Amino acid sequence: LYQLLPRDPSLPPVVFHWIPWFGSAAQYGQDPVEFFASCREKYGNVFTFVLLGKRVTVTLGPKGNDFVFGGKHTVVAAEEVYSSLTTPVFGSDVVYDCPNEVLMEQKKFVKVSLTTDKFREYIGMVDDEVTQYMDNEPPFRVFQTGSTTEWGSFSVYKTLAEMTILTASRTLQGKEIRDSMSKGFADLYHDLDHGFTPLHWMFTNLPLPSYWKRDDAQRKMTDFYLGIMNKRREGNPDDYDDVMSSLMRQTYRDGRSVPDHEIAHMMIALLMAGQHTSSSSTSWVLLHLADRPDIAELLYQEQVEHFGISGGDFREMTYEDMKDLPILDAVIRETLRMHSPIHSIMRYVRSDIPIPSSLAAPSEDNVYVVPKGYTVLASPAHSQLDPLLWKDANVWDPNRWLDKVGFAAQARKEYDESSQVDFGFGLVSKGTGSPYLPFGAGRHRCIGEQFAMLQIGAIVSTMVRKVETRFEGPFPKPDYTSMMVTPLQPCDILYRRRK
Ligand code: HEM
């Protein structure tokens, strides 16, 4: 009844809910994109919903993205929202457990080692890891028998999670971590990961085993990295040229060198930030290719034309090659449009903030104000699937990126205006007001984008060269109950070794 009483007209409309504190948690948690779409029909582009005691104001569309991504960090801040999830997992003094200016420096430190030269080295390593995996691991049984007619199957998310952590550890994490994968590091990772869920985000400390295991794994993993640093210092640290060694050489603007525990925690943050995002994206790419063998065939032909050598073999991929594969690029781009692993981008409101009337307004001479203490939320996952912006928004059609006819006129205009429209590998929009922002925008923009594009591209290329795939049954729905949007399990792909 309270919700039906007249309310302050400067506050955005509140989504109707039956249970006061719980609010719309169930609808939001089950399918946020669908929830936002149905709320937009009733309330427009700006509305507030209650989520476990918090008031969350959603701003939809490209202008809504701009409002949240482009907001000043003194007014809308990420750390108050994310820190309860990330600090127990990453550790102290990094990412959201430090002032935003420090995070900006930390991101720069990491970027120093995400260079084109490093990517040139990484590409072969990813190819090698995937090849070894397919040659030796049980789901790819057919590779052991050598059969090109027999069909096998693999669990797509499980397999891609394993390939992702192996390729990321071989490249970004460094030799010692890759070598320790089969010696306990993978178990620590799993315990830590089980503490990286919406439950752990909403309730920071419950008396449950997953919380104790998370904290224990965090301590052990930190010690693991500290041990590696100490060992490197006993020898010649200059012998190493990877992310960790680069972090060991950095200093903050105030002259402080980066303390070892911060380096360890940054390494954990990178591991966690890249794992589910990349593995779920690659899983969706493979699922769509298995569902559309015609497009998989085009992708295979692109590989043959670009890399094929006599005897039916392929020459090695280089990083430069990756920029010249339009079909692969369109396939990944389109998959990220439909399956952004992060569906909600949130910021805490530090002081009252007016909503631009071009986004939404209660009347011509009035504006909405989001009060201090609220959370604001943008959802590129929603704008990327908005039928007002995209032609056949729910159809996976890589072609739209090749000829751009699949954009509805408004999306195309807004995308062009706010983006660097360059279909070269790894470039996506830079502006905060774009309808397409799978890697975010503004000061919290992803630093792993180019690495992720390389990793996904190289894994998919290597797999597509080796196997034909098929998918039987209804296409899997997204599972929104974990931290990232993954395909609903169980979910197996059929494969057959190529001749
Ligand atoms: C930030 C997406 C891979 C490291 C972000 C954000 C998004 C995103 C949407 C912005 C979050 C926000 O504004 O609140 C993705 C996707 C990936 C991916 C879709 C793969 C397909 C990676 C990888 C790494 C990484 C591989 C590490 C190597 C980071 C970091 C941030 C970030 C450090 C910055 C957080 C901040 O400044 O608040 N990512 N990411 N990401 N990502 Fe990624």
Coordinates of C-alpha atoms and ligand atoms in Angstrom, one line a residue:
L1 CA 0.0 0.0 0.0
Y2 CA 2.9 2.3 0.9
Q3 CA 4.1 2.0 -2.7
L4 CA 0.8 3.3 -4.0
L5 CA 0.9 6.5 -1.9
P6 CA 1.9 9.8 -3.7
R7 CA 5.7 10.0 -3.7
D8 CA 8.3 12.7 -4.2
P9 CA 8.1 13.5 -8.0
S10 CA 11.8 14.1 -8.3
L11 CA 12.5 10.4 -7.4
P12 CA 12.4 7.9 -10.3
P13 CA 9.4 5.5 -10.2
V14 CA 9.9 2.4 -8.0
V15 CA 9.2 -1.1 -9.4
F16 CA 6.3 -2.6 -7.5
H17 CA 7.2 -5.4 -5.2
W18 CA 5.4 -7.5 -2.5
I19 CA 8.1 -8.2 0.1
P20 CA 9.7 -5.0 1.5
W21 CA 13.4 -5.7 2.0
F22 CA 13.6 -8.5 -0.6
G23 CA 12.1 -6.3 -3.3
S24 CA 12.6 -7.5 -6.9
A25 CA 15.6 -9.7 -6.1
A26 CA 13.9 -12.9 -7.5
Q27 CA 13.0 -11.4 -10.9
Y28 CA 16.3 -9.5 -11.2
G29 CA 18.3 -12.6 -10.2
Q30 CA 16.5 -15.0 -12.5
D31 CA 16.8 -13.0 -15.7
P32 CA 18.0 -9.4 -15.3
V33 CA 17.7 -8.5 -19.1
E34 CA 14.1 -9.7 -19.2
F35 CA 13.4 -7.9 -15.9
F36 CA 14.8 -4.6 -17.3
A37 CA 12.8 -5.0 -20.5
S38 CA 9.5 -5.5 -18.7
C39 CA 10.2 -2.6 -16.3
R40 CA 11.0 -0.4 -19.2
E41 CA 7.5 -1.1 -20.7
K42 CA 5.9 0.1 -17.4
Y43 CA 8.2 2.8 -16.2
G44 CA 10.4 4.0 -19.1
N45 CA 14.2 4.1 -19.3
V46 CA 14.8 5.1 -15.6
F47 CA 13.3 3.3 -12.6
T48 CA 14.4 2.2 -9.2
F49 CA 14.1 -1.3 -7.8
V50 CA 14.7 -2.7 -4.4
L51 CA 17.4 -5.4 -4.1
L52 CA 17.9 -6.9 -0.7
G53 CA 17.5 -3.6 1.1
K54 CA 19.3 -1.5 -1.5
R55 CA 17.7 1.0 -3.8
V56 CA 19.0 0.5 -7.3
T57 CA 18.2 3.0 -10.0
V58 CA 18.5 1.6 -13.5
T59 CA 19.3 3.8 -16.4
L60 CA 18.7 2.0 -19.7
G61 CA 19.8 2.6 -23.3
P62 CA 23.0 4.3 -24.7
K63 CA 22.2 7.5 -22.7
G64 CA 21.8 5.4 -19.6
N65 CA 25.1 3.7 -20.2
D66 CA 26.7 7.2 -20.6
F67 CA 25.2 8.3 -17.3
V68 CA 26.8 5.5 -15.3
F69 CA 30.0 4.9 -17.2
G70 CA 30.7 8.5 -17.7
G71 CA 29.8 9.7 -14.2
K72 CA 32.5 11.4 -12.1
H73 CA 34.0 8.9 -9.6
T74 CA 33.7 11.5 -6.8
V75 CA 29.9 11.2 -7.4
V76 CA 29.4 7.6 -8.5
A77 CA 31.9 5.1 -7.2
A78 CA 32.5 1.4 -7.9
E79 CA 34.4 0.5 -4.7
E80 CA 31.5 0.8 -2.3
V81 CA 29.5 -1.6 -4.5
Y82 CA 32.1 -4.2 -5.5
S83 CA 34.5 -4.3 -2.6
S84 CA 32.5 -6.7 -0.4
L85 CA 32.7 -9.3 -3.2
T86 CA 36.3 -8.7 -4.4
T87 CA 38.4 -7.8 -1.3
P88 CA 38.0 -11.2 0.4
V89 CA 38.9 -12.9 -2.9
F90 CA 41.6 -10.6 -4.4
G91 CA 43.1 -9.4 -1.0
S92 CA 43.7 -6.1 0.5
D93 CA 45.0 -2.8 -0.9
V94 CA 44.2 -3.5 -4.6
V95 CA 41.4 -2.8 -7.0
Y96 CA 38.4 -1.7 -4.9
D97 CA 40.1 -1.9 -1.6
C98 CA 42.1 1.3 -2.3
P99 CA 41.4 4.9 -3.4
N100 CA 40.3 5.1 -7.0
E101 CA 43.5 7.0 -8.0
V102 CA 45.6 4.1 -6.7
L103 CA 43.5 1.6 -8.8
M104 CA 44.1 3.8 -11.9
E105 CA 47.9 3.5 -11.2
Q106 CA 47.6 -0.2 -10.7
K107 CA 45.8 -0.6 -14.0
K108 CA 48.6 1.3 -15.7
F109 CA 51.2 -1.0 -14.1
V110 CA 49.4 -4.0 -15.5
K111 CA 49.0 -2.4 -19.0
V112 CA 52.8 -2.0 -19.2
S113 CA 53.0 -5.8 -19.7
L114 CA 50.0 -6.1 -22.0
T115 CA 51.8 -4.9 -25.1
T116 CA 51.8 -5.9 -28.7
D117 CA 55.2 -7.5 -28.2
K118 CA 53.9 -9.6 -25.4
F119 CA 50.8 -10.5 -27.4
R120 CA 53.0 -11.7 -30.3
E121 CA 54.6 -14.2 -27.8
Y122 CA 51.3 -15.2 -26.3
I123 CA 49.5 -16.3 -29.4
G124 CA 51.7 -19.3 -30.0
M125 CA 51.5 -20.3 -26.4
V126 CA 47.7 -20.3 -26.5
D127 CA 47.7 -22.4 -29.6
D128 CA 50.2 -24.8 -28.0
E129 CA 48.1 -25.2 -24.8
V130 CA 44.9 -25.9 -26.7
T131 CA 46.6 -28.4 -29.0
Q132 CA 48.1 -30.2 -26.0
Y133 CA 44.8 -30.2 -24.3
M134 CA 43.0 -31.7 -27.3
D135 CA 45.6 -34.3 -27.8
N136 CA 45.7 -35.4 -24.2
E137 CA 42.6 -34.6 -22.2
P138 CA 39.8 -37.2 -21.8
P139 CA 36.9 -35.2 -23.4
F140 CA 38.8 -35.3 -26.7
R141 CA 38.9 -39.1 -26.8
V142 CA 38.7 -39.1 -30.6
F143 CA 42.2 -37.5 -30.8
Q144 CA 43.6 -40.6 -29.1
T145 CA 41.9 -43.0 -31.4
G146 CA 42.8 -41.0 -34.4
S147 CA 39.3 -41.5 -35.9
T148 CA 37.9 -38.9 -38.2
T149 CA 34.4 -40.4 -38.5
E150 CA 33.5 -41.0 -34.9
W151 CA 31.6 -38.4 -33.0
G152 CA 32.5 -37.5 -29.4
S153 CA 31.2 -34.9 -27.0
F154 CA 32.6 -32.5 -24.5
S155 CA 31.0 -30.4 -21.8
V156 CA 31.5 -26.9 -23.2
Y157 CA 31.8 -24.8 -20.1
K158 CA 33.9 -27.2 -18.1
T159 CA 36.3 -27.7 -21.1
L160 CA 36.6 -24.0 -21.8
A161 CA 37.1 -23.1 -18.1
E162 CA 40.1 -25.5 -18.1
M163 CA 41.5 -24.2 -21.4
T164 CA 41.1 -20.6 -20.2
I165 CA 43.0 -21.1 -17.0
L166 CA 45.7 -23.0 -18.7
T167 CA 46.2 -20.4 -21.4
A168 CA 46.0 -17.5 -19.0
S169 CA 48.5 -19.1 -16.6
R170 CA 50.9 -19.9 -19.4
T171 CA 50.8 -16.3 -20.7
L172 CA 49.8 -13.7 -18.0
Q173 CA 50.5 -15.6 -14.8
G174 CA 54.0 -16.8 -15.6
K175 CA 55.9 -20.0 -15.8
E176 CA 55.8 -21.0 -12.1
I177 CA 52.0 -20.8 -11.9
R178 CA 51.5 -22.8 -15.1
D179 CA 53.9 -25.5 -13.8
S180 CA 52.0 -25.6 -10.5
M181 CA 48.5 -26.0 -12.1
S182 CA 48.6 -29.8 -11.6
K183 CA 50.3 -29.4 -8.2
G184 CA 47.6 -27.8 -6.0
F185 CA 47.2 -24.4 -7.5
A186 CA 44.1 -25.4 -9.4
D187 CA 42.5 -26.6 -6.1
L188 CA 43.3 -23.3 -4.5
Y189 CA 41.7 -21.5 -7.5
H190 CA 38.5 -23.6 -7.1
D191 CA 38.2 -22.9 -3.4
L192 CA 38.7 -19.2 -4.1
D193 CA 36.3 -19.3 -7.0
H194 CA 33.5 -20.9 -4.9
G195 CA 33.7 -17.8 -2.7
F196 CA 33.2 -15.5 -5.8
T197 CA 29.4 -15.8 -6.1
P198 CA 26.4 -13.5 -5.7
L199 CA 25.7 -15.0 -2.2
H200 CA 29.2 -14.1 -1.0
W201 CA 28.7 -10.6 -2.5
M202 CA 25.4 -10.0 -0.7
F203 CA 26.4 -11.6 2.6
T204 CA 30.1 -11.0 3.3
N205 CA 30.5 -13.4 6.2
L206 CA 28.2 -16.4 6.8
P207 CA 29.2 -19.4 8.9
L208 CA 29.4 -21.7 5.8
P209 CA 32.4 -23.8 4.6
S210 CA 32.7 -21.9 1.3
Y211 CA 33.6 -18.7 3.3
W212 CA 36.3 -20.4 5.4
K213 CA 37.7 -22.2 2.3
R214 CA 37.7 -18.9 0.4
D215 CA 39.7 -17.1 3.1
D216 CA 42.1 -20.0 3.5
A217 CA 42.6 -20.2 -0.3
Q218 CA 43.2 -16.5 -0.5
R219 CA 45.9 -16.7 2.2
K220 CA 47.6 -19.7 0.6
M221 CA 47.4 -18.2 -2.9
T222 CA 49.0 -15.0 -1.7
D223 CA 51.8 -17.0 0.0
F224 CA 52.2 -18.8 -3.3
Y225 CA 52.9 -15.6 -5.2
L226 CA 55.1 -14.2 -2.4
G227 CA 57.1 -17.4 -2.5
I228 CA 57.6 -17.0 -6.3
M229 CA 58.8 -13.4 -5.8
N230 CA 61.2 -14.3 -3.1
K231 CA 62.6 -17.1 -5.2
R232 CA 63.0 -14.8 -8.2
R233 CA 64.9 -12.3 -6.1
E234 CA 67.3 -15.1 -4.9
G235 CA 68.3 -15.5 -8.6
N236 CA 68.3 -12.7 -11.1
P237 CA 64.8 -11.1 -11.3
D238 CA 65.8 -9.6 -14.7
D239 CA 65.7 -13.1 -16.1
Y240 CA 61.9 -12.8 -16.1
D241 CA 59.8 -10.8 -18.4
D242 CA 56.1 -11.3 -17.5
V243 CA 53.3 -9.5 -15.7
M244 CA 54.7 -10.3 -12.2
S245 CA 58.2 -9.2 -13.1
S246 CA 56.9 -6.0 -14.6
L247 CA 54.9 -5.3 -11.4
M248 CA 58.0 -5.9 -9.3
R249 CA 59.7 -3.0 -11.2
Q250 CA 56.9 -0.4 -10.9
T251 CA 56.7 2.5 -8.5
Y252 CA 53.7 4.6 -7.5
R253 CA 53.7 8.3 -8.4
D254 CA 54.6 9.2 -4.8
G255 CA 57.8 7.1 -5.2
R256 CA 56.7 4.0 -3.3
S257 CA 57.6 0.7 -4.8
V258 CA 54.6 -1.7 -5.1
P259 CA 54.6 -3.9 -1.9
D260 CA 54.8 -7.6 -2.5
H261 CA 51.4 -8.4 -1.0
E262 CA 49.8 -5.9 -3.5
I263 CA 51.6 -7.6 -6.4
A264 CA 50.3 -11.0 -5.2
H265 CA 46.8 -9.6 -4.8
M266 CA 46.9 -7.9 -8.3
M267 CA 47.9 -11.3 -9.8
I268 CA 44.9 -12.9 -8.1
A269 CA 42.6 -10.1 -9.4
L270 CA 43.8 -10.6 -12.9
L271 CA 43.3 -14.3 -12.7
M272 CA 39.7 -13.9 -11.4
A273 CA 38.8 -11.0 -13.7
G274 CA 39.8 -12.9 -16.8
Q275 CA 38.7 -16.4 -16.0
H276 CA 34.9 -16.5 -16.1
T277 CA 34.5 -13.6 -18.6
S278 CA 36.7 -15.3 -21.2
S279 CA 35.6 -18.9 -20.6
S280 CA 31.9 -18.1 -20.8
S281 CA 32.4 -16.0 -23.9
T282 CA 34.4 -18.7 -25.6
S283 CA 31.8 -21.3 -24.6
W284 CA 29.0 -19.2 -26.2
V285 CA 31.1 -18.8 -29.4
L286 CA 31.5 -22.5 -29.7
L287 CA 27.9 -23.2 -28.9
H288 CA 26.8 -20.8 -31.7
L289 CA 29.2 -22.3 -34.1
A290 CA 28.0 -25.8 -33.3
D291 CA 24.4 -24.6 -33.8
R292 CA 25.3 -22.9 -37.1
P293 CA 27.6 -25.3 -39.0
D294 CA 27.3 -23.1 -42.1
I295 CA 29.0 -20.2 -40.2
A296 CA 31.5 -22.6 -38.7
E297 CA 32.4 -23.7 -42.2
L298 CA 32.9 -20.1 -43.3
L299 CA 35.2 -19.6 -40.3
Y300 CA 37.1 -22.7 -41.2
Q301 CA 37.5 -21.6 -44.8
E302 CA 38.9 -18.3 -43.5
Q303 CA 41.5 -20.2 -41.5
V304 CA 42.3 -22.3 -44.6
E305 CA 42.7 -19.3 -46.9
H306 CA 44.7 -17.4 -44.4
F307 CA 46.9 -20.1 -42.8
G308 CA 46.7 -23.1 -45.0
I309 CA 49.9 -24.6 -46.3
S310 CA 50.6 -27.6 -48.5
G311 CA 49.7 -31.1 -47.1
G312 CA 46.5 -29.8 -45.4
D313 CA 48.5 -28.2 -42.6
F314 CA 48.3 -24.7 -41.1
R315 CA 51.2 -22.3 -40.6
E316 CA 51.6 -20.7 -37.2
M317 CA 49.3 -17.8 -36.2
T318 CA 50.8 -14.4 -35.5
Y319 CA 49.2 -11.6 -33.6
E320 CA 49.2 -9.5 -36.8
D321 CA 47.2 -12.3 -38.6
M322 CA 44.5 -11.9 -36.0
K323 CA 43.8 -8.4 -37.1
D324 CA 43.0 -9.7 -40.6
L325 CA 40.3 -12.3 -39.9
P326 CA 37.0 -10.5 -40.4
I327 CA 34.8 -13.5 -39.9
L328 CA 36.4 -14.5 -36.7
D329 CA 36.2 -10.9 -35.5
A330 CA 32.5 -10.7 -36.4
V331 CA 31.7 -14.1 -34.7
I332 CA 33.3 -13.0 -31.4
R333 CA 31.9 -9.5 -31.5
E334 CA 28.4 -10.8 -32.2
T335 CA 28.7 -13.4 -29.4
L336 CA 29.8 -10.6 -26.9
R337 CA 26.7 -8.6 -28.1
M338 CA 24.3 -11.4 -27.1
H339 CA 26.2 -12.8 -24.2
S340 CA 28.0 -10.1 -22.3
P341 CA 29.4 -12.0 -19.3
I342 CA 28.8 -9.0 -17.0
H343 CA 25.1 -8.0 -17.2
S344 CA 25.0 -5.2 -14.6
I345 CA 27.5 -2.3 -14.1
M346 CA 26.9 -0.7 -10.7
R347 CA 28.1 2.4 -8.9
Y348 CA 27.3 3.8 -5.4
V349 CA 25.9 7.3 -5.4
R350 CA 28.0 9.5 -3.1
S351 CA 26.0 12.7 -3.5
D352 CA 22.6 13.5 -5.0
I353 CA 22.8 13.3 -8.7
P354 CA 20.3 14.7 -11.3
I355 CA 19.4 12.6 -14.3
P356 CA 19.7 14.5 -17.6
S357 CA 16.3 15.2 -19.0
S358 CA 17.4 13.8 -22.3
L359 CA 17.4 10.4 -20.6
A360 CA 14.2 10.7 -18.6
A361 CA 12.3 13.4 -16.7
P362 CA 9.0 13.5 -14.7
S363 CA 7.9 16.6 -16.5
E364 CA 9.2 19.3 -18.8
D365 CA 10.3 21.7 -16.1
N366 CA 11.5 19.0 -13.6
V367 CA 14.3 16.4 -13.4
Y368 CA 14.7 13.2 -11.6
V369 CA 17.3 13.1 -8.8
V370 CA 19.0 9.9 -7.6
P371 CA 19.6 10.4 -3.9
K372 CA 22.9 9.8 -2.1
G373 CA 23.1 6.2 -0.8
Y374 CA 21.3 4.7 -3.8
T375 CA 23.1 2.5 -6.4
V376 CA 23.0 3.3 -10.1
L377 CA 23.0 0.5 -12.6
A378 CA 23.7 0.4 -16.4
S379 CA 23.2 -2.7 -18.5
P380 CA 25.0 -2.9 -21.8
A381 CA 23.7 -6.5 -21.8
H382 CA 20.2 -4.9 -22.2
S383 CA 21.1 -2.2 -24.8
Q384 CA 23.0 -4.9 -26.8
L385 CA 19.8 -6.9 -27.0
D386 CA 17.4 -4.0 -27.4
P387 CA 15.0 -4.6 -30.4
L388 CA 14.7 -0.8 -30.7
L389 CA 18.4 -0.6 -31.4
W390 CA 19.2 -3.9 -33.2
K391 CA 17.5 -5.5 -36.2
D392 CA 16.5 -9.1 -35.1
A393 CA 18.1 -8.4 -31.8
N394 CA 17.8 -12.0 -30.6
V395 CA 19.3 -13.6 -33.6
W396 CA 23.0 -14.4 -33.6
D397 CA 24.1 -13.0 -36.9
P398 CA 27.8 -12.2 -37.3
N399 CA 27.0 -10.7 -40.6
R400 CA 25.7 -7.5 -39.0
W401 CA 29.3 -6.6 -38.2
L402 CA 30.5 -7.3 -41.7
D403 CA 28.0 -5.2 -43.6
K404 CA 26.4 -3.2 -40.7
V405 CA 22.9 -3.8 -42.0
G406 CA 21.9 -5.6 -38.8
F407 CA 22.0 -2.3 -36.8
A408 CA 18.7 -0.5 -36.5
A409 CA 19.3 3.1 -37.7
Q410 CA 19.5 4.6 -34.2
A411 CA 21.9 2.1 -32.9
R412 CA 24.1 2.5 -35.9
K413 CA 24.1 6.3 -35.5
E414 CA 24.9 6.1 -31.8
Y415 CA 27.5 3.3 -32.3
D416 CA 29.2 5.3 -35.0
E417 CA 29.2 8.5 -33.0
S418 CA 30.5 7.0 -29.8
S419 CA 32.8 4.4 -31.2
Q420 CA 35.9 3.8 -33.1
V421 CA 34.3 1.9 -35.8
D422 CA 37.2 -0.2 -37.0
F423 CA 36.7 -3.8 -37.7
G424 CA 40.4 -4.6 -37.0
F425 CA 40.8 -7.2 -34.4
G426 CA 40.5 -6.1 -30.8
L427 CA 39.0 -2.6 -31.3
V428 CA 35.6 -2.0 -29.8
S429 CA 33.9 1.2 -28.8
K430 CA 35.7 3.7 -26.6
G431 CA 32.8 6.1 -25.8
T432 CA 30.6 5.8 -22.7
G433 CA 27.4 6.4 -24.7
S434 CA 27.4 3.5 -27.0
P435 CA 24.8 0.7 -27.2
Y436 CA 27.6 -1.8 -27.5
L437 CA 29.9 -2.0 -24.5
P438 CA 30.9 -5.5 -23.5
F439 CA 34.1 -4.3 -22.0
G440 CA 32.6 -1.3 -20.3
A441 CA 33.8 2.3 -20.7
G442 CA 35.2 5.2 -18.8
R443 CA 37.7 5.0 -16.0
H444 CA 36.7 1.4 -15.0
R445 CA 37.0 0.2 -18.5
C446 CA 38.4 -3.3 -19.0
I447 CA 42.2 -3.5 -19.4
G448 CA 42.0 -7.2 -20.5
E449 CA 40.1 -6.6 -23.7
Q450 CA 42.9 -7.1 -26.2
F451 CA 44.2 -10.1 -24.3
A452 CA 40.7 -11.6 -24.1
M453 CA 40.1 -11.1 -27.8
L454 CA 43.5 -12.8 -28.5
Q455 CA 42.8 -15.6 -26.1
I456 CA 39.2 -16.3 -27.4
G457 CA 40.3 -15.8 -31.0
A458 CA 43.3 -18.2 -30.7
I459 CA 41.3 -20.9 -28.8
V460 CA 38.5 -20.8 -31.3
S461 CA 40.8 -20.8 -34.3
T462 CA 42.8 -23.8 -33.0
M463 CA 39.6 -25.7 -32.2
V464 CA 37.8 -24.9 -35.5
R465 CA 40.9 -26.2 -37.4
K466 CA 40.7 -29.5 -35.6
V467 CA 37.1 -30.3 -35.2
E468 CA 33.6 -30.0 -36.8
T469 CA 31.0 -29.4 -34.2
R470 CA 27.2 -29.8 -33.8
F471 CA 24.7 -29.0 -31.2
E472 CA 21.5 -31.0 -30.6
G473 CA 18.4 -29.9 -28.8
P474 CA 17.2 -26.5 -27.8
F475 CA 19.9 -23.8 -27.6
P476 CA 21.0 -23.4 -23.9
K477 CA 19.6 -20.5 -22.0
P478 CA 21.8 -18.1 -20.1
D479 CA 22.3 -18.9 -16.4
Y480 CA 22.2 -15.6 -14.5
T481 CA 22.6 -17.1 -11.1
S482 CA 26.5 -17.2 -11.1
M483 CA 28.7 -14.2 -11.2
M484 CA 29.0 -14.2 -14.9
V485 CA 26.4 -15.2 -17.5
T486 CA 27.3 -18.7 -18.4
P487 CA 25.3 -21.3 -20.5
L488 CA 22.9 -23.3 -18.4
Q489 CA 24.4 -26.7 -17.5
P490 CA 24.6 -29.5 -18.5
C491 CA 25.6 -28.5 -22.0
D492 CA 27.5 -30.7 -24.3
I493 CA 28.8 -30.1 -27.8
L494 CA 29.3 -33.0 -30.3
Y495 CA 32.5 -33.0 -32.2
R496 CA 34.2 -34.9 -34.9
R497 CA 37.9 -34.7 -35.8
R498 CA 38.5 -33.1 -39.2
K499 CA 40.1 -35.1 -41.9
Ligands
HEM1 C1 36.8 -4.3 -16.1 C2 34.4 -7.2 -19.2 C3 38.3 -10.0 -19.7 C4 40.6 -7.4 -16.3 C5 35.8 -4.8 -16.9 C6 34.5 -4.2 -17.1 C7 33.8 -5.1 -18.0 C8 34.7 -6.1 -18.4 C9 32.4 -4.9 -18.5 C10 34.0 -2.9 -16.5 C11 33.4 -3.2 -15.1 C12 32.8 -1.9 -14.5 O1 32.8 -0.9 -15.1 O2 32.3 -2.0 -13.4 C13 35.3 -8.1 -19.6 C14 35.0 -9.2 -20.6 C15 36.1 -9.9 -20.8 C16 37.1 -9.4 -19.8 C17 33.7 -9.2 -21.4 C18 36.3 -11.1 -21.7 C19 35.6 -11.5 -22.7 C20 39.3 -9.5 -18.8 C21 40.6 -10.0 -18.7 C22 41.2 -9.3 -17.7 C23 40.3 -8.3 -17.2 C24 41.2 -11.2 -19.5 C25 42.6 -9.5 -17.2 C26 43.7 -9.8 -17.9 C27 39.8 -6.3 -15.9 C28 40.1 -5.2 -15.0 C29 39.0 -4.3 -15.0 C30 38.0 -4.9 -15.9 C31 41.4 -5.1 -14.2 C32 39.0 -3.0 -14.3 C33 38.1 -2.9 -13.2 C34 37.9 -1.4 -12.8 O3 38.6 -0.5 -13.2 O4 37.0 -1.2 -12.0 N1 35.9 -6.0 -17.7 N2 36.5 -8.4 -19.2 N3 39.1 -8.5 -17.9 N4 38.5 -6.0 -16.5 FE1 37.6 -7.1 -17.9

